[in-house]
Amino acid sequence: MSAYWLMELRVAMRALTKRPQFVLTVVIPLALSMATVISVFSLNSLLLLQSLPFKDAQQQYVVDFKLDFAGKTFPSLPVLKRRFVENQTSFESASLYVGETRTLELQHQLFKLETAFVSASYFDQLGLATTHGRAFNHNEKLNNFMPSTVLSYQLWQEKFSASPAIIGRQINIDGTFFSVVGVLKKGVLSPDNLASEQPQLYLPLDYSNADLFGDKNISEGDASIIAKGNANNRASYLNDVQSLANKLKTEISNPLLSFGTLKAHVTPLREAIIGDSDRLSLLLLLGALMLLLVACANLSNLFIARSVESKQDFAIHVAVGAKHKQLFNKLLMESSLLSFASGIMALLIVVWAIELIKFIGSDSLPRLNQLSIDSYTLLFSMLICCFLALFFSYIPFWLSRNAALNQQMQTSGKGGGKQNSARSRVALLLGQSALVS
């Protein structure tokens, strides 16, 4: 059996090498169309199929409060969120996150870096592991004022030459020296909803400018709460959070809290990160698939024209005893070579296209820093190649069967094949018009 398919493969390759113009005309537009579909599918795979890269991601929630005051909505005060984290009992754990910008001084050069000020429990709650040293622990709890810092893997690579001796080193951040206690593993990230950019530095909450204690004349900054609980208790958590917020509201002296209306929100972490982006990605995928269908309809005309040229060859095969199955296998091998060649070229284009998507959509789509060609994308690409191979082999096979091959030796040159081909072209043109409209 393998010898039969090897022979078919050699015959198909020989036939295609004799028609390089036909091969290029098929492969190039098909590869571009497939690359568009595969690129958009990789985005859908990331947003819809891949789980979040956090420990117990289904159990993580984002807790937030909004203040309605004088007909306007304000973010709640950082002091309220700190008090909530300290007093809540509904969730297994809760952590604060404050995003700010800090300046790292290194070898007389200044670097503005996205910096996260986090609770001591933040790393353990989300499962953010280190490749060197440790993450924050009880030493970095609020009010301990422990000058410790954890570096991102990227910062460690770019600014510290990936030196293992980084642990224990003192670095100058806005004039204060912090001891490096850990470096995050490669690919370890914070949730996208917490900051517009991934943090490069992690510092204890004590060093944040946010008004976590309500002792400033003007409340500064904002804080986010990540809480871990039961994946199916959202409604119960919302009631508990609202009750505690109403209680804390009376204990904090602030005119906004005194006269405003406080409303709690409890949102699953995945929903908070993805938002409505899944709908947008599905619409993009639908558009890309329509583009591929139009390309297939256009290329079908080439395969129809080629089938007309090959009818006499097929008729000779039938005359000497070839079965329809053998003719179909011959066509399938040729279309498979074309489809998989297009698929390989498409994947090479996708590598570049993914970087383009990251650049264009960085401000509007979440998780793009994790976008890549994953196993789902590779499987989807193979399925497309198989579908196209069957589609482009069935068209000429169907035309050949309807042309009564066993009579083709007598009727070739009398226009029967051309009439059949013309009817097929009309059908495909109508299909194209329907797709475009």
XYZ file of C-alpha atoms in Angstrom:
437
model
C 0.000 0.000 0.000
C 2.819 2.409 0.860
C 4.460 1.663 -2.491
C 1.240 2.663 -4.250
C 1.075 6.035 -2.469
C 4.783 6.671 -3.064
C 4.215 6.109 -6.746
C 1.225 8.493 -6.698
C 3.365 11.051 -4.894
C 6.118 10.855 -7.528
C 3.584 11.126 -10.347
C 1.912 14.134 -8.704
C 5.214 15.922 -8.107
C 6.276 15.312 -11.684
C 2.972 16.638 -13.006
C 3.153 19.799 -10.875
C 6.794 20.549 -11.742
C 5.731 20.701 -15.375
C 3.276 23.514 -14.525
C 5.180 25.954 -12.267
C 2.958 28.887 -13.227
C -0.150 26.962 -12.135
C 1.537 25.988 -8.846
C 2.558 29.555 -7.990
C -0.854 30.927 -8.960
C -2.481 28.512 -6.507
C 0.026 28.428 -3.650
C 0.698 32.158 -3.154
C -2.897 33.477 -2.833
C -3.935 30.369 -0.930
C -1.032 30.797 1.528
C -1.910 34.455 2.117
C -5.580 33.620 2.740
C -4.678 30.715 5.034
C -2.204 32.896 6.941
C -4.965 35.409 7.634
C -7.295 32.690 8.938
C -4.608 30.958 11.006
C -3.400 34.235 12.554
C -6.907 35.194 13.646
C -7.579 31.646 14.864
C -4.458 31.799 17.051
C -5.976 34.896 18.664
C -9.253 33.039 19.268
C -7.336 30.072 20.624
C -5.612 32.348 23.127
C -8.781 34.136 24.250
C -11.290 31.268 24.152
C -9.427 27.969 24.487
C -6.303 28.535 26.559
C -6.677 28.849 30.314
C -5.201 31.799 32.176
C -1.565 31.228 33.277
C -2.363 31.520 36.973
C -2.816 29.037 39.798
C -6.479 28.133 40.308
C -7.431 30.679 37.639
C -11.125 29.676 37.756
C -11.250 30.594 41.447
C -9.757 34.081 41.079
C -11.981 37.156 41.203
C -11.508 40.885 40.737
C -13.247 42.858 43.495
C -13.978 46.505 42.821
C -16.068 49.367 44.197
C -17.607 52.335 42.403
C -18.805 55.551 44.013
C -21.796 57.436 42.638
C -21.618 61.028 43.809
C -23.502 64.039 42.437
C -24.468 62.121 39.319
C -20.899 61.066 38.544
C -19.057 57.768 39.028
C -15.659 57.671 40.739
C -13.243 54.833 41.477
C -13.286 53.947 45.138
C -10.595 55.052 47.564
C -7.444 52.918 48.062
C -7.992 53.053 51.825
C -11.356 51.320 51.402
C -9.765 48.533 49.382
C -6.986 48.089 51.933
C -9.518 47.863 54.750
C -11.542 45.359 52.738
C -8.528 43.075 52.182
C -7.703 43.187 55.883
C -11.275 42.558 57.118
C -12.834 40.222 54.536
C -13.547 36.626 55.555
C -15.526 35.339 52.533
C -12.562 34.616 50.252
C -9.678 32.240 50.936
C -7.228 35.079 50.303
C -7.168 38.584 48.854
C -4.284 40.715 47.581
C -3.792 44.368 46.672
C -2.093 45.596 43.509
C -1.084 49.200 42.836
C 0.510 50.121 39.508
C 2.867 53.102 39.251
C 5.976 54.214 37.381
C 9.381 54.231 39.059
C 12.884 55.166 37.947
C 15.721 52.655 38.163
C 19.218 54.134 38.335
C 21.790 51.759 36.901
C 25.366 52.681 35.968
C 24.485 56.399 35.972
C 21.583 55.794 33.602
C 17.906 56.285 34.417
C 15.176 53.879 33.259
C 11.449 54.531 33.669
C 9.828 51.213 34.562
C 6.279 49.988 35.149
C 6.233 49.003 38.812
C 3.748 46.920 40.802
C 3.265 47.419 44.528
C 1.690 44.232 45.826
C 0.599 42.428 48.976
C 2.902 39.808 50.431
C 0.339 37.128 49.423
C 0.122 38.242 45.778
C 2.719 35.877 44.285
C 1.563 32.788 46.154
C -2.129 33.436 45.446
C -1.596 33.641 41.677
C 1.188 31.057 41.550
C 3.824 33.423 40.151
C 7.010 31.389 40.500
C 10.615 32.579 40.625
C 13.614 31.222 38.749
C 16.051 32.687 41.285
C 15.520 33.623 44.902
C 12.033 33.923 46.358
C 8.834 35.891 46.019
C 7.447 38.112 48.767
C 6.518 36.502 52.093
C 5.512 37.669 55.575
C 8.625 39.878 55.693
C 7.083 42.165 53.057
C 3.716 42.597 54.774
C 2.209 46.064 54.944
C 3.787 48.293 57.621
C 6.977 46.207 57.762
C 8.735 48.622 55.360
C 11.045 45.892 54.102
C 13.046 47.301 51.134
C 12.805 44.200 48.950
C 12.151 43.866 45.238
C 11.376 41.099 42.748
C 12.476 41.557 39.145
C 10.694 40.425 36.006
C 12.575 37.923 33.839
C 12.804 40.469 31.015
C 14.358 43.153 33.233
C 16.826 40.647 34.657
C 17.854 39.613 31.140
C 18.092 43.098 29.637
C 19.522 45.215 32.453
C 21.405 42.724 34.617
C 22.794 40.354 31.943
C 20.912 37.395 33.488
C 23.460 37.240 36.286
C 22.637 34.604 38.959
C 24.471 36.852 41.445
C 21.594 39.329 41.293
C 20.055 37.925 44.500
C 20.975 40.159 47.428
C 22.167 42.992 45.199
C 21.120 46.517 46.172
C 19.512 48.581 43.372
C 18.570 52.255 43.420
C 14.885 52.950 42.744
C 13.907 56.613 43.022
C 16.695 57.248 45.499
C 15.891 54.300 47.783
C 17.995 51.155 47.780
C 16.105 47.866 47.552
C 17.507 44.370 47.946
C 16.699 41.973 45.094
C 15.122 38.887 46.670
C 13.890 37.115 43.512
C 13.558 36.941 39.740
C 10.342 35.688 38.158
C 10.452 32.756 35.761
C 10.356 33.357 32.030
C 6.800 33.905 30.819
C 5.407 34.631 34.296
C 3.036 37.595 33.976
C 0.589 39.622 36.025
C -3.093 39.800 34.968
C -3.552 42.170 32.024
C -6.479 43.992 33.625
C -4.274 45.365 36.417
C -2.001 47.578 34.323
C -1.600 48.794 30.755
C 1.926 47.326 30.675
C 3.468 44.332 32.379
C 5.416 45.395 35.495
C 9.189 45.107 35.441
C 9.619 45.673 39.181
C 7.629 44.437 42.169
C 7.837 46.352 45.466
C 6.032 46.079 48.813
C 2.875 48.158 49.280
C 4.596 50.351 51.883
C 6.460 52.203 49.135
C 3.440 53.055 46.994
C 2.153 56.619 46.623
C -1.446 55.400 46.826
C -3.374 56.719 49.834
C -3.798 53.332 51.489
C -4.396 54.793 54.954
C -6.550 57.816 54.088
C -4.150 60.208 55.753
C -3.451 62.425 52.746
C -5.270 65.655 51.973
C -5.978 64.436 48.454
C -6.429 60.708 47.814
C -3.839 59.532 45.318
C -3.609 56.500 43.094
C -5.862 53.515 42.755
C -5.622 49.933 43.888
C -6.943 46.637 42.521
C -8.086 43.607 44.494
C -7.529 40.015 43.405
C -9.388 37.520 45.602
C -9.413 33.731 45.563
C -12.565 31.794 46.406
C -15.003 29.222 45.080
C -15.635 29.305 41.336
C -19.419 28.930 41.750
C -20.106 31.419 44.559
C -20.097 34.708 42.659
C -23.573 35.828 43.803
C -22.849 34.969 47.422
C -19.520 36.786 47.287
C -21.182 39.876 45.829
C -23.629 40.069 48.744
C -20.843 39.589 51.294
C -18.604 42.179 49.626
C -21.420 44.735 49.447
C -22.278 44.227 53.117
C -18.684 44.642 54.246
C -18.211 47.683 52.004
C -21.275 49.373 53.519
C -19.887 48.730 57.000
C -16.420 50.039 56.141
C -17.948 53.097 54.493
C -19.193 54.329 57.860
C -15.784 53.860 59.466
C -13.773 55.907 56.941
C -13.910 59.687 57.149
C -14.269 60.958 53.601
C -16.967 63.192 52.044
C -17.229 61.025 48.935
C -17.948 57.973 51.059
C -20.214 59.883 53.423
C -22.559 61.256 50.785
C -21.971 58.972 47.818
C -23.484 55.593 46.952
C -21.034 52.690 47.078
C -21.586 49.745 44.748
C -19.539 46.522 44.825
C -18.524 44.452 41.801
C -17.231 40.875 41.852
C -15.992 39.682 38.462
C -14.246 36.387 37.569
C -10.657 37.116 36.621
C -11.057 35.648 33.142
C -14.067 37.841 32.437
C -12.249 40.900 33.774
C -9.282 40.255 31.473
C -11.084 39.151 28.291
C -14.150 41.412 28.491
C -15.844 41.692 25.080
C -12.655 40.844 23.178
C -13.886 37.293 22.544
C -16.752 38.637 20.393
C -14.392 40.829 18.418
C -12.011 37.940 17.813
C -14.879 35.712 16.618
C -16.028 38.393 14.168
C -12.465 38.688 12.856
C -12.314 34.910 12.420
C -15.611 34.913 10.515
C -14.304 37.616 8.187
C -11.050 35.730 7.627
C -12.954 32.528 6.798
C -15.068 34.414 4.276
C -11.863 35.691 2.684
C -10.568 32.117 2.425
C -13.841 30.956 0.843
C -13.616 33.714 -1.766
C -10.032 32.687 -2.523
C -11.141 29.054 -2.868
C -13.929 30.065 -5.246
C -11.453 32.012 -7.363
C -8.922 29.180 -7.456
C -11.650 26.684 -8.325
C -11.753 28.213 -11.802
C -8.103 27.241 -12.272
C -8.800 23.676 -11.212
C -11.793 23.546 -13.560
C -9.654 24.741 -16.462
C -7.002 22.182 -15.590
C -9.588 19.410 -15.372
C -10.677 20.208 -18.941
C -7.071 19.815 -20.081
C -6.749 16.490 -18.242
C -9.990 14.863 -19.394
C -8.398 13.032 -22.278
C -5.668 11.709 -19.958
C -8.346 10.503 -17.532
C -10.259 8.916 -20.387
C -7.158 6.972 -21.398
C -6.752 5.752 -17.801
C -10.379 4.599 -17.759
C -9.996 2.914 -21.129
C -7.139 0.775 -19.827
C -9.109 -0.253 -16.733
C -8.435 2.439 -14.123
C -11.157 2.803 -11.490
C -12.715 6.069 -10.351
C -11.103 5.628 -6.936
C -7.646 5.553 -8.537
C -8.391 8.713 -10.494
C -9.553 10.455 -7.329
C -6.378 9.374 -5.494
C -4.296 10.902 -8.270
C -6.152 14.211 -7.962
C -6.054 14.065 -4.160
C -2.286 13.676 -4.130
C -1.781 16.720 -6.368
C -4.167 18.928 -4.385
C -2.634 17.705 -1.118
C 0.819 18.785 -2.262
C -0.548 22.207 -3.197
C -2.553 22.591 0.009
C 0.206 21.547 2.401
C 2.778 23.651 0.549
C 0.405 26.585 1.028
C -0.037 25.624 4.670
C 3.704 25.591 5.356
C 4.119 28.960 3.668
C 1.120 30.271 5.626
C 2.669 29.242 8.970
C 5.855 31.080 8.066
C 3.780 34.184 7.337
C 1.836 33.707 10.591
C 5.051 34.008 12.628
C 5.428 37.535 11.265
C 1.688 38.260 11.382
C 1.528 37.472 15.106
C 4.121 40.160 15.807
C 2.058 42.574 13.705
C -1.081 41.719 15.710
C 0.800 42.325 18.954
C 1.936 45.726 17.696
C -1.431 46.849 16.326
C -3.705 45.414 19.012
C -1.596 45.969 22.129
C -3.921 48.732 23.384
C -7.232 47.045 22.578
C -6.809 43.272 22.967
C -5.758 41.394 26.131
C -3.114 38.687 26.561
C -1.320 39.524 23.305
C 2.054 39.063 24.984
C 1.126 35.356 25.206
C 0.065 35.058 21.548
C 1.896 32.295 19.667
C 1.391 29.294 17.401
C 0.061 26.745 19.875
C -1.082 23.130 19.460
C -4.674 24.201 18.739
C -3.449 26.462 15.936
C -1.302 23.715 14.399
C -4.221 21.268 14.502
C -6.523 23.855 12.936
C -3.954 24.489 10.182
C -3.773 20.763 9.383
C -7.558 20.530 9.224
C -7.694 23.447 6.784
C -5.056 21.808 4.596
C -6.975 18.519 4.582
C -10.253 20.268 3.763
C -8.696 22.226 0.887
C -7.019 19.085 -0.472
C -10.382 17.289 -0.571
C -12.170 20.326 -1.977
C -9.732 20.952 -4.832
C -9.515 17.263 -5.729
C -13.269 16.692 -5.733
C -14.025 19.518 -8.204
C -12.114 18.065 -11.198
C -13.131 14.537 -10.194
C -16.810 15.514 -10.173
C -16.474 17.240 -13.555
C -14.672 14.252 -15.037
C -17.318 11.799 -13.853
C -20.097 13.934 -15.263
C -18.315 14.116 -18.573
C -18.682 10.346 -19.159
C -14.991 9.517 -19.345
C -15.540 6.247 -21.089
C -16.907 8.267 -24.024
C -14.345 11.084 -23.840
C -12.081 9.525 -26.476
C -14.928 9.873 -28.963
C -16.314 13.258 -27.867
C -13.143 15.233 -27.071
C -12.905 18.345 -29.178
C -16.726 18.537 -29.760
C -17.348 21.025 -26.968
C -19.064 18.769 -24.407
C -16.345 19.335 -21.805
C -16.379 23.065 -22.460
C -20.135 23.279 -21.931
C -19.880 21.318 -18.683
C -16.984 23.522 -17.584
C -18.931 26.661 -18.454
C -21.883 25.558 -16.321
C -19.528 24.873 -13.401
C -17.896 28.276 -13.793
C -21.292 29.961 -13.690
C -22.138 28.099 -10.490
C -18.867 29.159 -8.887
C -19.304 32.778 -9.960
C -22.764 32.803 -8.382
C -21.241 31.358 -5.204
C -18.550 34.050 -5.199
C -21.143 36.782 -5.590
C -23.092 35.376 -2.659
C -19.982 35.250 -0.473
C -18.938 38.822 -1.301
C -22.429 40.212 -0.716
